[in-house]
Amino acid sequence: MKFDAEKFRENLAARLRRQYGKDISQANRHDLFDAVSASVQEIIMPAWMATRSQYEKNPTKQVYYLSAEFLMGRALSNNLINLGIKDEVIEVLKGMNINFNLIEDEEPDAGLGNGGLGRLAACFLDSLATLDYPGHGYGIRYQYGMFEQRIENGYQVEHPDNWLKHRDPWEVKRSDLAVTVKFGGEIKYGKTPDGQDRFYIANAEEVIATPYDMPIVGFDTNTVNTLRLWQASSPDGFDLQLFNDMRYNEAVFKQNEAENVSRVLYPNDSGPQGKALRLKQQYFFCSASLQDLVHHFVNNYGTDFAKFPELHAIQLNDTHPVVAIPELMRILMDEYGMGWNDAWSIIEKTFAYTNHTILAEALEKWDIQIFQSLLPRIYQIVEEINRRFLIELRAKFPNDYERQNRMSIIHNGKIYMAWLAIYAGFSVNGVAALHTDLLKNVELKDWYELYPKKFNNKTNGITQRRWLCSSNPELSEFITKRIGHGWEKDLTLLKGLEKYVDDNESLEELIAIKRHNKDKLVEYLKHKQNEFLDPESIFDVQVKRLHEYKRQLLNVLHIMYLYNRLIKDPSFNPPPRTFIFGAKSASGYRRAKSIIKLINTVAERINNDRRVGGKLRVVFIENYRVSVAEKIFPAADVSEQISTAGKEASGTSNMKFMVNGALTLGTMDGANIEIFEEAGKENGFPFGLSTEEIQKMEEEHTYNPQQYLERNPALAEVVEQLIDGTYDPSHQIFKELHDSLVYGVEGQRPDVYYVLADFDLYAKAQEKVAEAYKDKMSWAKKALINIANSGKFSSDRTIEDYVRDIWKVKKVVVADEDIK
Ligand SMILES: *Cc1c(COP(=O)(O)O)cnc(C)c1O
């Protein structure tokens, strides 16, 4: 990318003049962020247009990644890095007396996702563009993204995330491509205007879907793909008649009703949902996306849909977009007059499904009533799909009525979205080796027996452009100095760093870089939260959504145990440690919220106890999100990945920690297993019960938490402290938490996630961490070995796996001459 500094400067000034009527000296930080971003967008635009026209010119298969979530974070720094002009732009700005870092911090996160699933979608888009694959995202332009979390009196309080308060400089509204999505109404059969007998819907509620496009800039390539997000609005707008009659609320009722569809992201991470508005959101973006694809196809190739699967691979990110399957059937049959069999043969070659969870409660199912009244024709199509499926199933298992009932897409008054995806699609993938094995052998065993060839594994990954180049420039330079460039597009090249694992100078430099990154995090927390951290201490970090299966509770109970030990035994002298947490809880998830309160209560207590003497500190980082994550991973020494074995599908923060040189303290779960495999177990701290051991206890009902309390008085003391007034004089706040561990509440088994069963093993692993940290050089060596062996965990590798086994798309290279 050629960069014209003079032109950039002129552009920037012109922007400020046009948009804000200001010159540089009058502009505030936000004006500057907006004008700089707009000037960068102008640089992106020609390549974006050229990419689109290349895709039009040589009709080749393209990937469409349908996802209810895209956790993009900020775009400015990432776009500059991928364009290869970050240093140049910083230089130009410096010349104008503008500090890039301050401008960068003005950008709100595009937080259109809950956690791992949404961030994976964002990493995939970056990798697709970087590897020159024609692949795009389709989702929802939520007006409010993931809520802003504030901690008040130790409790999580949710505030709306108004990320579009100012305009978004990256998006382009495409009103010309708006489509209509219909809800409710009655199914009719009869003559359409062109004289065909077809099904259609009468008296439906109509919502307009308008696309907003964001450029996805590849690294060191001309490819710029598209993330297309749909916004809902009313076709009727506001009612002037009612307004004139002073019925103001009624005048805007329809408008509000329609706009509510894309109003807000449901802040629920792998939990039950079942709300009608959520189903509306799902159908809204799936219908709009498929109409968009079909319109484009018909405009270019006419109505010979047999070619459709040759040009489209549609990946369904979890079950949220599965309603796209019957929607494509509806479009093909009701709008283009295809017969069932022809339409179905297209479906079977087009859709592939990714499963993201083994938690039974997270498998999405919809009440028939809700589904049918909202989407009557779609429901009718799902019924017919199921009727045909059951015929097939009965032929295979004629006398197995149990199985027929279990596997029916519709049963017990509900529609099982995962079943629909597995039956209709040609591929089902899990997101780490263990997870895929559990799908095949436990969770989706019936389905694996029926369609073994559909099942495959695609271990998740993360993009090194954001999680290393952009967030950890010093480590990036360290790497390049030793192995040269190239790793930015081929992370396996990091293996070349193994030459340096016994080179003291390299290890000293690595230690200095980690220290500097810790200093930067310390500075950030001083400003943001008035927290004072000791950068000499071990930064022991657990950042992820707050969920019982992720076991932040195990971490806190261990901290309480360490605290007791420190107070009782003055000779106990571990290396100083700072435990850092960051986590949002779903708004209605009471127990998760109690755990946040507990962390903050324990922090308050320990941080203000002089007897601790700086050996222990606990920090809860407010409002954990992508832009904060980028400051945390480079500063971490220890990566806490302590989920109950068998429960975390993959995890991706484990990978971000690894490439940034943190050592994994983790269970044999999800992708942790593959991390230990790549780095060697001796370069991390694996611990805990195995999936098999837990499965066994589960099946035989042999788990008794009481045993563990009796065996370990120090653990019993900690658990008792939840209710004995040590942390809470009312004895009430943590009672439910305590009882859930010891007795089980509301008909649940006690300690569902085996926190107490793993406590001893965790405490022992933590002692090893403390011991290992005393030898700084040997710790740094382990860190470097982790970095050198993190190549597998690039999302570039994941995308190549999807391309080879599922999508079968070819690269389309945009040449410099193609850009006008
Ligand atoms: C990577 C990431 C996650 C996923 O973390 P896990 O530990 O894998 O659950 C969640 N939120 C943010 C902001 C992330 O960057």
Short mmCIF file of C-alpha atoms in Angstrom, two decimals, residues 12 42 177 222 383 474 530 564 625:
data_model
loop_
_atom_site.label_atom_id
_atom_site.label_comp_id
_atom_site.label_asym_id
_atom_site.label_seq_id
_atom_site.Cartn_x
_atom_site.Cartn_y
_atom_site.Cartn_z
CA LEU A 12 -7.87 15.08 7.37
CA GLU A 42 -10.93 6.77 2.00
CA LEU A 177 -30.25 -2.98 -1.06
CA ASN A 222 -5.52 -5.78 -1.53
CA GLU A 383 -42.98 -29.62 9.84
CA GLU A 474 7.04 -4.71 21.54
CA ASN A 530 -7.77 4.16 40.98
CA ASN A 564 -6.08 -17.33 55.55
CA ARG A 625 -14.33 -6.09 26.39
#
